[in-house]
């Protein structure tokens, strides 16, 4: 069954390139041997830097399953997930991820995420993107409010 879903992810990625919809990436999410979500990379056509295949597939599966977690799901993706997608995958909590191409293979065709991996390994003050904490007095602080809400849905 794993080969079937990977083959389908590769077919979607191939068609995505063929149709000029975006990069050569696609992902399929499976639960109980049923495809519950799919997505392709549409970064350039949607003008959305977060519209990677895995993110699109996670959004589709969560919508279809009416949930914010993909427990008991498997993700089949045409390429090893980038740092952004890997973070989203961890948040979605699937039980497994299967990929075809490696990040090194992706780098060879112009999709090199090594800079991001390197930046994430640095402390905040060493990163090339400047980040500044702002402290101020406010009566509307969301964190203390969150702690008091009894009906919250924790995730």
XYZ file of N, CA and C in Angstrom:
465
model
N 0.823 -1.199 0.000
C 0.000 0.000 0.000
C 0.864 1.259 0.000
N 2.001 1.230 0.692
C 2.842 2.419 0.763
C 3.284 2.868 -0.624
N 3.638 1.918 -1.461
C 4.076 2.248 -2.817
C 2.946 2.912 -3.607
N 1.727 2.442 -3.395
C 0.559 2.996 -4.090
C 0.400 4.485 -3.771
N 0.504 4.838 -2.508
C 0.318 6.233 -2.105
C 1.494 7.107 -2.526
N 2.706 6.540 -2.475
C 3.870 7.308 -2.924
C 3.787 7.546 -4.426
N 3.377 6.540 -5.156
C 3.240 6.681 -6.608
C 2.218 7.776 -6.936
N 1.140 7.836 -6.157
C 0.118 8.859 -6.376
C 0.682 10.246 -6.057
N 1.447 10.365 -4.980
C 2.071 11.654 -4.644
C 3.012 12.098 -5.766
N 3.783 11.173 -6.294
C 4.692 11.509 -7.397
C 3.922 11.912 -8.654
N 2.805 11.246 -8.904
C 1.961 11.601 -10.051
C 1.439 13.025 -9.892
N 0.976 13.377 -8.689
C 0.487 14.737 -8.440
C 1.601 15.769 -8.626
N 2.803 15.445 -8.143
C 3.942 16.360 -8.282
C 4.308 16.544 -9.754
N 4.300 15.454 -10.492
C 4.609 15.498 -11.921
C 3.606 16.385 -12.657
N 2.326 16.165 -12.373
C 1.271 16.963 -13.006
C 1.371 18.436 -12.608
N 1.785 18.694 -11.380
C 1.929 20.068 -10.915
C 2.964 20.822 -11.741
N 4.067 20.139 -12.036
C 5.110 20.738 -12.876
C 4.606 20.866 -14.311
N 4.007 19.820 -14.807
C 3.498 19.793 -16.181
C 2.492 20.922 -16.425
N 1.648 21.195 -15.427
C 0.624 22.242 -15.550
C 1.115 23.626 -15.144
N 2.391 23.721 -14.793
C 3.012 24.983 -14.371
C 2.301 25.613 -13.172
N 1.824 24.770 -12.248
C 1.137 25.273 -11.062
C 2.082 25.609 -9.923
N 3.294 25.082 -9.965
C 4.256 25.323 -8.892
C 5.398 24.338 -8.982
N 6.093 24.181 -7.863
C 7.259 23.316 -7.822
C 6.912 21.843 -7.904
N 7.954 21.005 -8.014
C 7.780 19.560 -8.213
C 7.507 18.801 -6.917
N 6.501 19.268 -6.193
C 6.218 18.687 -4.879
C 4.732 18.401 -4.715
N 4.429 17.267 -4.080
C 3.042 16.911 -3.756
C 3.053 16.045 -2.510
N 1.924 16.045 -1.818
C 1.787 15.228 -0.614
C 0.378 14.667 -0.546
N 0.289 13.475 0.032
C -0.981 12.782 0.206
C -1.059 12.333 1.654
N -2.214 12.504 2.262
C -2.407 12.074 3.646
C -3.421 10.943 3.663
N -3.050 9.877 4.364
C -3.831 8.640 4.373
C -4.213 8.286 5.812
N -5.475 7.893 5.971
C -5.951 7.376 7.260
C -6.787 6.146 6.975
N -6.495 5.065 7.662
C -7.229 3.805 7.486
C -7.304 3.397 6.014
N -6.180 3.503 5.326
C -6.050 3.124 3.914
C -6.961 3.925 2.981
N -7.308 5.136 3.381
C -8.096 6.045 2.536
C -7.365 7.380 2.441
N -7.313 7.951 1.256
C -6.727 9.283 1.105
C -7.707 10.293 1.687
N -7.244 11.051 2.675
C -8.105 12.037 3.337
C -7.679 13.471 3.032
N -6.537 13.618 2.366
C -6.084 14.953 1.991
C -4.955 14.864 0.988
N -4.847 15.890 0.180
C -3.750 15.962 -0.777
C -3.442 17.414 -1.073
N -2.235 17.642 -1.537
C -1.847 19.005 -1.874
C -0.605 19.015 -2.735
N -0.469 20.087 -3.461
C 0.718 20.308 -4.282
C 1.321 21.657 -3.912
N 2.520 21.875 -4.368
C 3.179 23.156 -4.148
C 2.577 24.180 -5.107
N 1.999 25.227 -4.550
C 1.422 26.300 -5.369
C 1.938 27.666 -4.898
N 3.182 27.695 -4.442
C 3.780 28.921 -3.921
C 3.688 30.059 -4.923
N 4.090 29.806 -6.157
C 4.160 30.892 -7.143
C 2.810 31.233 -7.755
N 1.922 30.268 -7.870
C 0.610 30.577 -8.452
C -0.343 31.177 -7.423
N -0.157 30.844 -6.154
C -1.006 31.397 -5.095
C -0.368 32.631 -4.442
N 0.875 32.933 -4.842
C 1.624 34.021 -4.201
C 1.614 33.858 -2.685
N 1.932 32.654 -2.255
C 1.906 32.303 -0.838
C 3.136 31.459 -0.516
N 4.116 32.021 0.194
C 5.332 31.266 0.496
C 5.091 30.056 1.398
N 3.920 29.959 2.024
C 3.617 28.808 2.873
C 2.844 27.727 2.125
N 2.557 27.915 0.855
C 1.731 26.971 0.098
C 2.555 25.799 -0.440
N 3.306 25.173 0.450
C 4.046 23.968 0.099
C 3.079 22.785 0.075
N 3.487 21.719 -0.562
C 2.616 20.556 -0.729
C 2.142 19.983 0.605
N 3.062 19.832 1.541
C 2.689 19.234 2.824
C 1.708 20.127 3.591
N 1.939 21.428 3.567
C 1.036 22.363 4.252
C -0.344 22.306 3.602
N -0.376 22.312 2.277
C -1.653 22.235 1.558
C -2.385 20.931 1.872
N -1.644 19.840 1.924
C -2.258 18.538 2.221
C -2.768 18.482 3.661
N -2.004 19.043 4.590
C -2.447 19.075 5.989
C -3.736 19.878 6.111
N -3.786 21.017 5.467
C -5.003 21.839 5.512
C -6.197 21.085 4.922
N -5.969 20.400 3.818
C -7.039 19.656 3.168
C -7.522 18.507 4.054
N -6.601 17.751 4.613
C -6.974 16.612 5.463
C -7.686 17.074 6.726
N -7.196 18.124 7.351
C -7.842 18.621 8.574
C -9.255 19.113 8.282
N -9.428 19.755 7.146
C -10.767 20.205 6.747
C -11.676 18.997 6.524
N -11.170 18.021 5.783
C -11.975 16.842 5.462
C -12.306 15.994 6.687
N -11.386 15.948 7.644
C -11.596 15.151 8.854
C -12.217 15.962 9.995
N -12.350 17.263 9.769
C -12.905 18.168 10.776
C -12.136 18.078 12.102
N -10.822 18.215 11.991
C -9.950 18.144 13.156
C -8.704 18.986 12.919
N -7.992 19.277 13.986
C -6.744 20.028 13.853
C -5.524 19.123 14.071
N -5.751 17.840 14.274
C -4.654 16.895 14.429
C -4.866 15.697 13.514
N -3.774 15.182 13.016
C -3.843 14.062 12.078
C -3.326 12.772 12.706
N -3.732 12.555 13.936
C -3.378 11.329 14.646
C -3.848 10.132 13.824
N -3.056 9.101 13.786
C -3.349 7.875 13.039
C -3.299 8.065 11.521
N -2.740 9.174 11.075
C -2.581 9.403 9.637
C -1.121 9.207 9.236
N -0.927 8.972 7.954
C 0.405 8.882 7.369
C 0.496 9.918 6.257
N 1.674 10.510 6.125
C 1.906 11.489 5.065
C 2.886 10.895 4.063
N 2.503 10.943 2.801
C 3.359 10.511 1.697
C 3.695 11.760 0.911
N 4.973 12.077 0.833
C 5.371 13.308 0.163
C 6.482 13.036 -0.846
N 6.457 13.792 -1.911
C 7.412 13.561 -2.994
C 8.836 13.931 -2.606
N 9.000 14.653 -1.503
C 10.338 15.063 -1.091
C 10.409 15.188 0.427
N 11.572 14.954 0.966
C 11.812 15.161 2.399
C 11.345 16.566 2.774
N 10.539 16.704 3.794
C 9.957 18.008 4.123
C 10.997 19.070 4.495
N 10.723 20.299 4.080
C 11.562 21.443 4.438
C 11.331 21.780 5.917
N 12.111 22.699 6.485
C 11.929 23.037 7.905
C 10.518 23.523 8.245
N 9.922 24.345 7.405
C 8.572 24.847 7.669
C 7.568 23.695 7.680
N 7.637 22.854 6.673
C 6.697 21.733 6.582
C 6.927 20.730 7.696
N 8.175 20.513 8.046
C 8.468 19.590 9.130
C 7.860 20.088 10.441
N 7.947 21.399 10.677
C 7.309 21.970 11.862
C 5.803 21.759 11.844
N 5.183 21.995 10.695
C 3.736 21.805 10.570
C 3.364 20.340 10.751
N 4.198 19.459 10.243
C 3.932 18.029 10.383
C 3.983 17.624 11.853
N 4.974 18.104 12.568
C 5.031 17.794 14.003
C 3.793 18.312 14.728
N 3.330 19.515 14.374
C 2.120 20.058 15.006
C 0.896 19.221 14.664
N 0.840 18.692 13.449
C -0.317 17.897 13.022
C -0.326 16.506 13.657
N 0.811 16.034 14.099
C 0.955 14.772 14.829
C 0.551 13.504 14.053
N 0.991 13.350 12.815
C 0.726 12.076 12.142
C 1.599 10.984 12.751
N 1.301 9.743 12.416
C 2.103 8.652 12.978
C 3.353 8.351 12.155
N 3.386 8.776 10.888
C 4.557 8.503 10.053
C 4.581 9.429 8.840
N 5.784 9.627 8.333
C 5.992 10.380 7.091
C 6.861 9.528 6.178
N 6.459 9.408 4.941
C 7.221 8.695 3.925
C 7.562 9.697 2.833
N 8.811 9.697 2.379
C 9.201 10.640 1.324
C 9.996 9.930 0.247
N 10.052 10.554 -0.924
C 10.754 9.970 -2.066
C 12.114 10.630 -2.244
N 12.147 11.876 -2.680
C 13.413 12.582 -2.889
C 13.943 13.112 -1.556
N 15.263 13.237 -1.479
C 15.895 13.791 -0.281
C 16.065 15.303 -0.419
N 16.365 15.959 0.691
C 16.598 17.409 0.631
C 17.860 17.723 -0.173
N 18.828 16.803 -0.208
C 20.020 17.014 -1.032
C 19.669 16.985 -2.520
N 18.768 16.079 -2.881
C 18.321 16.013 -4.276
C 17.541 17.283 -4.640
N 16.748 17.785 -3.706
C 16.000 19.018 -3.946
C 16.960 20.190 -4.137
N 18.013 20.233 -3.330
C 18.993 21.317 -3.444
C 19.659 21.334 -4.818
N 19.878 20.155 -5.384
C 20.521 20.062 -6.695
C 19.692 20.688 -7.805
N 18.371 20.801 -7.603
C 17.534 21.404 -8.646
C 17.030 22.789 -8.239
N 17.674 23.376 -7.221
C 17.373 24.760 -6.867
C 16.516 24.975 -5.639
N 16.174 23.920 -4.910
C 15.355 24.054 -3.703
C 16.223 23.708 -2.488
N 17.103 24.634 -2.136
C 18.074 24.394 -1.065
C 17.635 25.100 0.210
N 17.329 24.330 1.231
C 16.872 24.865 2.513
C 17.968 24.859 3.573
N 19.201 24.551 3.186
C 20.270 24.433 4.169
C 20.454 25.727 4.967
N 20.286 26.872 4.311
C 20.426 28.158 4.995
C 19.455 28.252 6.179
N 18.225 27.777 5.985
C 17.229 27.822 7.060
C 17.617 26.855 8.170
N 18.026 25.651 7.812
C 18.486 24.699 8.825
C 19.624 25.305 9.644
N 20.564 25.965 8.964
C 21.698 26.586 9.660
C 21.242 27.711 10.577
N 20.312 28.529 10.113
C 19.816 29.646 10.914
C 19.085 29.153 12.165
N 18.289 28.107 12.026
C 17.542 27.573 13.165
C 18.462 27.035 14.255
N 19.662 26.617 13.874
C 20.612 26.085 14.848
C 21.285 27.192 15.664
N 21.175 28.436 15.211
C 21.800 29.570 15.901
C 20.880 30.119 16.988
N 21.458 30.813 17.946
C 20.632 31.518 18.930
C 19.962 32.701 18.222
N 18.896 33.205 18.793
C 18.134 34.291 18.157
C 19.021 35.484 17.813
N 19.911 35.856 18.710
C 20.744 37.037 18.462
C 21.844 36.804 17.431
N 22.063 35.559 17.005
C 23.069 35.262 15.982
C 22.467 35.120 14.583
N 21.159 35.067 14.467
C 20.506 34.858 13.172
C 20.578 36.108 12.296
N 20.521 35.900 11.000
C 20.583 37.029 10.068
C 19.295 37.848 10.070
N 18.172 37.227 10.425
C 16.910 37.951 10.540
C 16.835 38.545 11.937
N 16.797 39.857 12.005
C 16.753 40.508 13.305
C 15.408 40.277 13.971
N 15.469 39.903 15.234
C 14.266 39.692 16.026
C 14.443 40.462 17.335
N 13.413 41.222 17.706
C 13.501 42.066 18.892
C 12.272 41.849 19.765
N 12.501 41.589 21.036
C 11.407 41.461 21.996
C 11.017 42.856 22.460
N 9.718 43.117 22.523
C 9.207 44.402 22.998
C 8.446 44.160 24.286
N 8.846 44.821 25.342
C 8.144 44.760 26.617
C 7.332 46.031 26.783
N 6.102 45.894 27.249
C 5.267 47.058 27.517
C 4.183 46.698 28.512
N 3.588 47.704 29.085
C 2.466 47.503 29.998
C 1.183 47.481 29.200
N 0.336 46.504 29.481
C -0.944 46.403 28.802
C -1.927 45.721 29.733
N -3.170 46.116 29.645
C -4.206 45.465 30.437
C -4.760 44.232 29.722
N -4.446 44.087 28.451
C -4.948 42.954 27.677
C -3.795 42.033 27.291
N -3.454 41.164 28.214
C -2.370 40.209 27.975
C -2.983 38.834 27.695
N -2.766 38.310 26.500
C -3.422 37.062 26.112
C -2.939 35.822 26.876
N -1.687 35.747 27.269
C -1.204 34.551 27.960
C -1.860 34.360 29.329
N -1.889 35.383 30.173
C -2.586 35.191 31.457
C -4.075 34.878 31.274
N -4.708 35.488 30.283
C -6.112 35.199 30.020
C -6.287 33.728 29.640
N -5.432 33.222 28.765
C -5.490 31.823 28.334
C -5.441 30.881 29.535
N -4.580 31.201 30.479
C -4.433 30.342 31.654
C -5.719 30.256 32.483
N -6.575 31.264 32.382
C -7.798 31.285 33.197
C -9.007 30.659 32.505
N -8.924 30.439 31.211
C -10.067 29.926 30.456
C -10.241 28.431 30.734
N -11.380 28.073 31.253
C -11.652 26.668 31.573
C -12.103 25.875 30.346
N -12.777 26.527 29.389
C -13.346 25.834 28.233
C -12.361 25.723 27.077
N -11.115 26.105 27.272
C -10.153 26.091 26.161
C -9.908 24.677 25.637
N -9.585 24.619 24.382
C -9.211 23.358 23.741
C -7.687 23.377 23.626
N -7.047 22.566 24.428
C -5.588 22.545 24.406
C -5.095 21.715 23.245
N -3.979 22.127 22.692
C -3.402 21.390 21.570
C -1.932 21.342 21.598
